[in-house]
Short mmCIF file of C-alpha atoms in Angstrom, two decimals:
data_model
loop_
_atom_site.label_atom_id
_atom_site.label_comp_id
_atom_site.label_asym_id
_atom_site.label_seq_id
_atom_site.Cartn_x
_atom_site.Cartn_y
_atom_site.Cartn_z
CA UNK P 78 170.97 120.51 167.74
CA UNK P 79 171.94 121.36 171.42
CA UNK P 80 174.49 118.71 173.09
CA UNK P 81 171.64 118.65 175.91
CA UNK P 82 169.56 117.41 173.43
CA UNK P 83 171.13 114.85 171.87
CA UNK P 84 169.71 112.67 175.45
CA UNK P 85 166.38 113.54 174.68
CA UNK P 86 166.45 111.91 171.25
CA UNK P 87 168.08 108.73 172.15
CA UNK P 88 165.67 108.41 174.59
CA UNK P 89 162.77 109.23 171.93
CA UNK P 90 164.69 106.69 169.81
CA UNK P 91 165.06 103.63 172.42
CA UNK P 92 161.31 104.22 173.49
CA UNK P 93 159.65 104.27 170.38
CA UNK P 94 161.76 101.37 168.98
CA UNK P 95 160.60 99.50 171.76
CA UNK P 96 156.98 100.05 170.59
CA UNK P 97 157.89 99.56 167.02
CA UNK P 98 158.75 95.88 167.82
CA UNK P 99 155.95 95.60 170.84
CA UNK P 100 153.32 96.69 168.24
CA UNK P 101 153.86 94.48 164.65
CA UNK P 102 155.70 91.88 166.66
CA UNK P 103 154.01 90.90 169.88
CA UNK P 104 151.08 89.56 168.15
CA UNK P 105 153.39 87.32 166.16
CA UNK P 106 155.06 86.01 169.44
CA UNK P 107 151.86 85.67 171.38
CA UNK P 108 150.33 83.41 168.32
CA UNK P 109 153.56 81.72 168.58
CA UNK P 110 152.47 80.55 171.99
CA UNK P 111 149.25 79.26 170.90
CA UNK P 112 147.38 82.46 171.59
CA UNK P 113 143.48 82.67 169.83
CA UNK P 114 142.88 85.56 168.27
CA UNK P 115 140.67 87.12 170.94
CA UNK P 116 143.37 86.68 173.56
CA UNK P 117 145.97 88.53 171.61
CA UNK P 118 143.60 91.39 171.19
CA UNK P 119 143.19 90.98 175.45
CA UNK P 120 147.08 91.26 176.03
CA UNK P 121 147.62 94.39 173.83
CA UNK P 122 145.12 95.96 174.81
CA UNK P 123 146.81 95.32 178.89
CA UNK P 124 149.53 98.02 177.53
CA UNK P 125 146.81 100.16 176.48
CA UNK P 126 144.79 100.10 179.85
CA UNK P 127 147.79 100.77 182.38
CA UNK P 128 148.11 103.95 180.24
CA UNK P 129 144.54 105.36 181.70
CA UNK P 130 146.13 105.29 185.32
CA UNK P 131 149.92 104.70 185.48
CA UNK P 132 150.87 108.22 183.21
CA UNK P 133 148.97 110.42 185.77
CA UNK P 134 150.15 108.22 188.98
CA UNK P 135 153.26 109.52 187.55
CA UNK P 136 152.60 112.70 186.35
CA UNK P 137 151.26 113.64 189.97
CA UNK P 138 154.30 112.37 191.75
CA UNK P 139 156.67 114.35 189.57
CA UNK P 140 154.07 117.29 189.96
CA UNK P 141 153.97 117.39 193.89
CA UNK P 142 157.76 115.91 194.60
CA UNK P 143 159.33 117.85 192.09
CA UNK P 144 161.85 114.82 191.01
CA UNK P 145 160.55 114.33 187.48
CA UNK P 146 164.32 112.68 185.97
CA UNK P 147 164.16 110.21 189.04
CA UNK P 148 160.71 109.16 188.92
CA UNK P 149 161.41 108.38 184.71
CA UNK P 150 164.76 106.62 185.33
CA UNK P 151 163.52 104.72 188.41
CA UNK P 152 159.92 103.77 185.97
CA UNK P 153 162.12 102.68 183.17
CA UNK P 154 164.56 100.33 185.40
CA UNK P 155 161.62 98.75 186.89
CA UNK P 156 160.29 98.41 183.36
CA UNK P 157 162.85 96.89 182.25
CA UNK P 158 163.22 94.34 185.31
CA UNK P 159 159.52 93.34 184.94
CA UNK P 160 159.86 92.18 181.38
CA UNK P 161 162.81 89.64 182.19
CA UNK P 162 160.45 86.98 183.38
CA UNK P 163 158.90 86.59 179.93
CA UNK P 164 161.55 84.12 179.50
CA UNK P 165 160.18 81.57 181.94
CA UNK P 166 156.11 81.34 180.92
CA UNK P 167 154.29 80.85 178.48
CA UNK P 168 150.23 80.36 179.51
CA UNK P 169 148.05 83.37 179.25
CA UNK P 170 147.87 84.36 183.05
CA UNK P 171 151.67 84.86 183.35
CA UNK P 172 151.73 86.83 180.34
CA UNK P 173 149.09 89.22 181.58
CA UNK P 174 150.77 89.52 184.38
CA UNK P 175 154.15 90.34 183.41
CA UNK P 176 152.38 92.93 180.27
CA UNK P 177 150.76 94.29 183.48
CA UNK P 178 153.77 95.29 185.15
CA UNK P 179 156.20 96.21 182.50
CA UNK P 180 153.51 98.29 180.53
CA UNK P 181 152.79 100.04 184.18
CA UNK P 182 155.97 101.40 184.47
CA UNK P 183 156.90 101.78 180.80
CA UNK P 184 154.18 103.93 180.48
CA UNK P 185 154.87 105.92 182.99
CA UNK P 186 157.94 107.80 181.71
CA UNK P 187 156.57 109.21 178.21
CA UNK P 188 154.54 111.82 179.45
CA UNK P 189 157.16 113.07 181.91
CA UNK P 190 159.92 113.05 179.13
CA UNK P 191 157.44 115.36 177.21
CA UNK P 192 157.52 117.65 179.73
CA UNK P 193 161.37 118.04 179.92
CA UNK P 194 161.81 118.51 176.94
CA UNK P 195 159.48 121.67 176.78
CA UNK P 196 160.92 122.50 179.69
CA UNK P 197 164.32 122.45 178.17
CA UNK P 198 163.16 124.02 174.74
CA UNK P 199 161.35 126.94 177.22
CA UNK P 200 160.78 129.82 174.73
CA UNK P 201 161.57 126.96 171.20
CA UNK P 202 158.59 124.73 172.18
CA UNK P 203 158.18 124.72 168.27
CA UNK P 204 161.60 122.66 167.79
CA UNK P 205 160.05 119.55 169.64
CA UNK P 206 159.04 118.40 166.87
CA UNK P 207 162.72 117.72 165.29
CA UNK P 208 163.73 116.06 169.10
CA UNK P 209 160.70 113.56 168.39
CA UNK P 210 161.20 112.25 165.36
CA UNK P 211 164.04 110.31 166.50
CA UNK P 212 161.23 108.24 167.94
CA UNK P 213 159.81 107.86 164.62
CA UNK P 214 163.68 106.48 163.72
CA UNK P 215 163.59 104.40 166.17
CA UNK P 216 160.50 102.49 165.42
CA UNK P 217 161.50 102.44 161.61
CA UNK P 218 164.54 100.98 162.57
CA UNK P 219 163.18 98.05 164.61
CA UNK P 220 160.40 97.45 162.16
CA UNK P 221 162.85 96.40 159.18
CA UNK P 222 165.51 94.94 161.68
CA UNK P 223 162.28 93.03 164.10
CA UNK P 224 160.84 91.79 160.56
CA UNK P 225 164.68 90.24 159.37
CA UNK P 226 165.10 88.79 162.69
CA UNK P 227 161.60 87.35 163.12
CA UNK P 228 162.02 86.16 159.33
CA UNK P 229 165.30 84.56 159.80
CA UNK P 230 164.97 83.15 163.39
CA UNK P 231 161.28 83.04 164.29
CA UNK P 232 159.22 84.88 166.92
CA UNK P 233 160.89 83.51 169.98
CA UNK P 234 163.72 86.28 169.37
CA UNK P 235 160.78 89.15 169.40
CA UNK P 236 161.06 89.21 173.86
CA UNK P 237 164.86 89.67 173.12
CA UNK P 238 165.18 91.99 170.85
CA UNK P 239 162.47 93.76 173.45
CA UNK P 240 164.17 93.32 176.43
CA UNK P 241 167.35 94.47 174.66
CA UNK P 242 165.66 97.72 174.01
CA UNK P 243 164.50 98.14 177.60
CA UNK P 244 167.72 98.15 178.98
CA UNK P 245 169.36 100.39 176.21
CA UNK P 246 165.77 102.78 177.35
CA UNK P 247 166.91 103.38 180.88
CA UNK P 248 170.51 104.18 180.16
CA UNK P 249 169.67 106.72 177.85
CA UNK P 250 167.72 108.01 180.95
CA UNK P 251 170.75 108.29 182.56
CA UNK P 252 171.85 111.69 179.78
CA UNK P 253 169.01 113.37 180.47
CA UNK P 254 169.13 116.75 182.21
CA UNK P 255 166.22 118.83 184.23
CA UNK P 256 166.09 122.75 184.11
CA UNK P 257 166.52 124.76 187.03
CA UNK P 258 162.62 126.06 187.43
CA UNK P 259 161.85 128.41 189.86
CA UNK P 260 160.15 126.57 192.56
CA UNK P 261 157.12 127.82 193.98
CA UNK P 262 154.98 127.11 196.95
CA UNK P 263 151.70 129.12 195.69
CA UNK P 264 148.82 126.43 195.39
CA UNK P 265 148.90 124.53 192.26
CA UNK P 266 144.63 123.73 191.34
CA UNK P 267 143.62 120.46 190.89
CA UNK P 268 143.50 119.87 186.90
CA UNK P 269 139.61 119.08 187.24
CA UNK P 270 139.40 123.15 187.92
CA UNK P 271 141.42 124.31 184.84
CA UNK P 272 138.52 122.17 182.84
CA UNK P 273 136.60 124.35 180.17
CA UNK P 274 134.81 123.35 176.65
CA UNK P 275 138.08 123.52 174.80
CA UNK P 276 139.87 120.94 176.50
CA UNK P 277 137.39 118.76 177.23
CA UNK P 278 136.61 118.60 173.05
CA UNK P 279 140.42 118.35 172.53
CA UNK P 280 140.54 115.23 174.89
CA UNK P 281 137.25 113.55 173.15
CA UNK P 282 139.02 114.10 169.85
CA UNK P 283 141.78 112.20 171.43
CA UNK P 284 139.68 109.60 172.74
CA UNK P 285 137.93 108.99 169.49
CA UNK P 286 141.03 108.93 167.73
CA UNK P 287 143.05 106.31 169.41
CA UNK P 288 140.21 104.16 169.98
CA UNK P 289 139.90 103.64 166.17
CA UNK P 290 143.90 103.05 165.96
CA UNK P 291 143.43 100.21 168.91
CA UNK P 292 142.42 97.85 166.04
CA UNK P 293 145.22 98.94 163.93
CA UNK P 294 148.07 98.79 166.66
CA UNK P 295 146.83 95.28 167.85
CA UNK P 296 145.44 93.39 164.45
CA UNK P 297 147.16 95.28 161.07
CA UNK P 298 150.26 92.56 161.42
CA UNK P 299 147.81 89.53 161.42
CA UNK P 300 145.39 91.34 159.26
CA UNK P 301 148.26 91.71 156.83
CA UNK P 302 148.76 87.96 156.91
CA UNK P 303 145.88 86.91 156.05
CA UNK P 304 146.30 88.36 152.75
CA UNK P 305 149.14 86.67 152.19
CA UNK P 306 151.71 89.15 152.62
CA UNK P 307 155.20 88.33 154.04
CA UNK P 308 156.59 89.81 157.63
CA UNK P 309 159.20 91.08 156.10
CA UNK P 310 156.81 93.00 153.38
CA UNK P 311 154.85 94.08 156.22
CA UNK P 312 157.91 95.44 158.44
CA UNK P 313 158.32 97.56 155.63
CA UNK P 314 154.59 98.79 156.02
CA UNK P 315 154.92 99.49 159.22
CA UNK P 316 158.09 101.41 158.19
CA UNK P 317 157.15 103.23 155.30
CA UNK P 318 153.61 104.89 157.44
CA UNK P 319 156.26 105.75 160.35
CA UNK P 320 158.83 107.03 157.70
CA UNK P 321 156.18 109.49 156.59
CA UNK P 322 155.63 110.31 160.23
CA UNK P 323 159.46 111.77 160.38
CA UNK P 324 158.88 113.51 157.45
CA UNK P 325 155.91 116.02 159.09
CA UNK P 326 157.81 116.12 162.36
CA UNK P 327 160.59 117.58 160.28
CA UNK P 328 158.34 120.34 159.09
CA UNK P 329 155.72 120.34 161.71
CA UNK P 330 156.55 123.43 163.57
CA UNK P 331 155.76 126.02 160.24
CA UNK P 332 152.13 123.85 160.35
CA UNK P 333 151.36 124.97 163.14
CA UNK P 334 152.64 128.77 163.08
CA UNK P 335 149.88 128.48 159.41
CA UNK P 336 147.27 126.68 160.34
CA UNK P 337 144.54 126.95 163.41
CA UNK P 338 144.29 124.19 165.50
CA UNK P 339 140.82 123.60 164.22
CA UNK P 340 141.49 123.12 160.58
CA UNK P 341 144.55 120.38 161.41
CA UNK P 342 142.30 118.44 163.42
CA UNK P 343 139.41 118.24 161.31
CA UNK P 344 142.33 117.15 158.24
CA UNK P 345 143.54 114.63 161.44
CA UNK P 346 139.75 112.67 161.56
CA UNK P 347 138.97 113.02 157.56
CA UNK P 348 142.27 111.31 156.56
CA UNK P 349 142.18 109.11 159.64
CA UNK P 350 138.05 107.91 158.70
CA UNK P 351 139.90 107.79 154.97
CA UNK P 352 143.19 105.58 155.61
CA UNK P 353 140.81 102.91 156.90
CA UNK P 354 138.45 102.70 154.06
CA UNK P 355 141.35 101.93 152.46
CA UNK P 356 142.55 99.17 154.41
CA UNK P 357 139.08 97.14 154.58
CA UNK P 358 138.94 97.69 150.40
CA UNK P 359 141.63 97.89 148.69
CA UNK P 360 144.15 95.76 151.13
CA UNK P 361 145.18 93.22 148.06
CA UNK P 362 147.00 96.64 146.54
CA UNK P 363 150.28 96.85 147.86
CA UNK P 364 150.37 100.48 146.37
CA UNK P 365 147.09 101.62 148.05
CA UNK P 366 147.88 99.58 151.38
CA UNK P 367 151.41 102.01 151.25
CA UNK P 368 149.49 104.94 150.68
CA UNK P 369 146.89 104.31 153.64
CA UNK P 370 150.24 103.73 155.96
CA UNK P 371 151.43 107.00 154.27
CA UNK P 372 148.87 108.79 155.93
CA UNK P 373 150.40 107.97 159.34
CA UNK P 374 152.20 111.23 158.65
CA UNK P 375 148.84 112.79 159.68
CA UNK P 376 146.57 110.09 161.79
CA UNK P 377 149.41 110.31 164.16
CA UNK P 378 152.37 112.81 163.17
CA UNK P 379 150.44 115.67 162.76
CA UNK P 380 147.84 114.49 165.53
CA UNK P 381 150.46 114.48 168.39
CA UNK P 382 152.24 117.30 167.58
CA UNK P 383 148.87 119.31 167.59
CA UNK P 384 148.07 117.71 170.88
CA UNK P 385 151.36 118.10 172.47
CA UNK P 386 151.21 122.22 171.80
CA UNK P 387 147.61 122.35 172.34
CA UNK P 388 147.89 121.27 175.79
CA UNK P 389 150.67 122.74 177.18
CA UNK P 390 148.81 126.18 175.67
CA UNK P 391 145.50 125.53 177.87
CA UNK P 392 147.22 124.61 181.04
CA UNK P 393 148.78 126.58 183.73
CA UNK P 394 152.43 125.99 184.96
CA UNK P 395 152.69 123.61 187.64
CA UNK P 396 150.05 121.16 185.38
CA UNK P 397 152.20 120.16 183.01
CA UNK P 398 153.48 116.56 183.65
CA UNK P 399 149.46 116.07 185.22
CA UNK P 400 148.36 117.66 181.51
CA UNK P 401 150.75 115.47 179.39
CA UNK P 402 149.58 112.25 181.76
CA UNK P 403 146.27 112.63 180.68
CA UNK P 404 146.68 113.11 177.25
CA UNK P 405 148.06 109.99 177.40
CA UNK P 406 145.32 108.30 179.59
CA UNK P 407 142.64 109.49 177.69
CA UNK P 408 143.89 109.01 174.46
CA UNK P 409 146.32 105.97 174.48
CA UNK P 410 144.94 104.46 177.59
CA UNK P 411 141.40 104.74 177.53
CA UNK P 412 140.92 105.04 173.87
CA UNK P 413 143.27 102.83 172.35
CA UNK P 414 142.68 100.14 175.33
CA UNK P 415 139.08 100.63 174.80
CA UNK P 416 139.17 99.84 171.37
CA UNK P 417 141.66 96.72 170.85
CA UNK P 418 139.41 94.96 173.01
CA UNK P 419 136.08 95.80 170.80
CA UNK P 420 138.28 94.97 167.94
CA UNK P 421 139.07 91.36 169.93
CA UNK P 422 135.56 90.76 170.73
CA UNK P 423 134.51 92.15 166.45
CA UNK P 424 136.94 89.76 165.00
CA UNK P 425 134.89 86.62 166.46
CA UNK P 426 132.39 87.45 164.39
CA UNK P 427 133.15 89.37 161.82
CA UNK P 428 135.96 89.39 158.99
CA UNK P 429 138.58 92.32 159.52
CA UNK P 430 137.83 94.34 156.52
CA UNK P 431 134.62 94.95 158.18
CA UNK P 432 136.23 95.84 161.72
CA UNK P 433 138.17 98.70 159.47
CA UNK P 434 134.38 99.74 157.89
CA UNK P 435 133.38 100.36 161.29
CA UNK P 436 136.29 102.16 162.25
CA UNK P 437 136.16 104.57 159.56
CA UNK P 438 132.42 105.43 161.02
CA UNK P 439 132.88 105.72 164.42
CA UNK P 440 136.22 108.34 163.46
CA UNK P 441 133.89 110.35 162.01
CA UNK P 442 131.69 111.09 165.30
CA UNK P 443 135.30 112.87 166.01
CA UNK P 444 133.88 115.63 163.85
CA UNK P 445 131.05 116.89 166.34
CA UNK P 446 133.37 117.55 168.61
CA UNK P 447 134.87 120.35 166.67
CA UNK P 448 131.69 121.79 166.75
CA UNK P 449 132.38 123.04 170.69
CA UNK P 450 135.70 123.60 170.79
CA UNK P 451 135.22 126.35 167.40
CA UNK P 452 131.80 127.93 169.42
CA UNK P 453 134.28 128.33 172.34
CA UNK P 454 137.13 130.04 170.38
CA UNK P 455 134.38 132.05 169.20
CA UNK P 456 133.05 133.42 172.43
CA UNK P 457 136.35 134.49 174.00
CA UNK P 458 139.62 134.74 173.12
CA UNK P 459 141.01 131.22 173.16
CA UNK P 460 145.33 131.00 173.80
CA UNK P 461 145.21 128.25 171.24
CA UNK P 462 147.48 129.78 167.96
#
């Protein structure tokens, strides 16, 4: 790999192992607090939320201003400064707050990193995949070093070990480097315009998609609990599903030079409907419950690399960091927000094997939106491979 590169992975690394302790962990540290169950589903989901309007705040700043490395090392300090107050509270309101204002600005530099790197690979968009798996490294690595540390000295080292990762996030911001692009002042369209039936059914997919992870993301540690399992044991869940996830990055790029984007994603929302079936059954089999986290490799390896290309294939230059940004909105934000906080309200009432029944249905509306996005390949040539 390209010296230039090697910034681009540690900052895939520090930003993903942040979310591999936010994710399993949080939930353990807000419970800690004397959190009900409904109010943990309320303060992940805050994370999820500032993703529908912080990435394309963002994302249209960098577009317009054209200072894309400053706006994601200026969002990352800011992160990282919002999270140290975490120390100091402990009732619900504060928390919000403070997961307000981190997530806001943490959020914010994903998408924009995404589009550097492209930008950096230019004519080898197909090697992002081996950049990103660092990420997927990153997350494994905090999920078997959160669960020792949580194991050996309790959840109130879980905001630590966070804001330890925040701070090792923005200096890897500082090795970053931005291509020269040719600037030009021709009139860049509003995104609404560049609009047809194939993106709008590759952004439902996404919706549909992450709303049915929400409950995963926020609820699989506690779930996991509840059946008696040890954090450490399920550190090593969380591991082994991202673990597969590195895997497919690693060969990623020759999936997608085979296979249409139309056959991955309906593979994506079977095996997605699938791995959760599996969960709500089977979840006293600790070889099943590894082989539904296995599937990670495609629910969200072989999902985001799809997405990633897909996107920057259906959108002019000039739209990229605004393209990327709502990717993440709709998908992350407005999906998986959307659907912790069903999941929050479900679980009052319902036992979670049954929240994972449901899930597995509502991933399978995901399939009629294929239905418009093949009749539009069909009519005209589509620049999709």
């Amino acid at each position: 790999m390209s010296r230039r590169f090697v910034g681009f992975s540690a900052f895939y690394f520090f930003y993903f192992a942040t979310l591999g302790t936010y994710l399993p962990y949080w939930p353990i540290y807000l419970k800690a607090q004397g959190m009900a169950l409904h109010e943990i589903g309320e303060l992940m989901a805050i994370a999820l939320l500032t993703k529908i309007f912080a990435p394309y705040i963002w994302g249209w700043l960098a577009d317009r201003l054209h200072y894309r490395l400053k706006l994601i090392r200026w969002s990352d300090f800011i992160a990282f400064a919002a999270f140290v107050p975490i120390f100091y509270v402990s009732d619900y309101a504060s928390i919000a707050i403070i997961l307000f204002l981190f997530s806001f600005f943490w959020n914010a530099s994903l998408p924009q990193v995404e589009v550097l790197t492209l930008n950096n690979l230019k004519y080898h968009a197909h090697r992002y995949s081996l950049i990103r798996l660092w990420g997927s490294v990153g997350f494994i690595t905090t999920n078997i070093v959160g669960a020792w540390l949580v194991s050996t000295h309790g959840a109130d080292v879980i905001p630590w070990l966070m804001l330890s990762l925040l701070l090792l996030l923005w200096l890897s911001t500082q090795t970053l480097s931005e291509p020269r692009l040719p600037f030009t002042t021709s009139h860049i369209p509003s995104i609404v315009h560049c609009f047809n039936p194939s993106l709008i059914a590759l952004f439902t997919i996404c919706f549909f998609i992450q709303f049915v992870h929400g409950p995963y993301y926020a609820y699989f540690t506690i779930y996991m609990q509840e059946q008696g399992y040890s954090t450490y044991t399920i550190g090593w869940f969380w591991s082994f599903g991202v673990l597969a996830e590195v895997v497919v990055f690693i060969y990623c790029s020759a999936l997608l030079r085979r296979y249409s984007i139309l056959r991955l994603l309906f593979i994506v929302i079977m095996v997605t409907a699938l791995r959760w079936l599996l969960l709500a059954y089977y979840k006293d089999y600790i070889a099943i419950v590894l082989f539904a986290q296995s599937m990670h490799a495609v629910t969200f390896g072989v999902y985001h690399a799809v997405l990633i290309h897909a996107i920057s294939k259906l959108l002019p230059s000039g739209l990229e960091g605004r393209g990327q940004a709502l990717y993440s909105s709709l998908s992350f934000g407005v999906g998986g927000g959307l659907g912790t906080y069903v999941a929050s309200q479900l679980l009052e009432q319902i036992p979670g094997w049954q929240l994972f029944v449901y899930t597995a249905l509502v991933t399978l509306v995901a399939l009629f939106c294929l239905w418009p996005l093949y009749l539009a390949n069909r009519r005209e040539p589509s620049p999709l491979p």
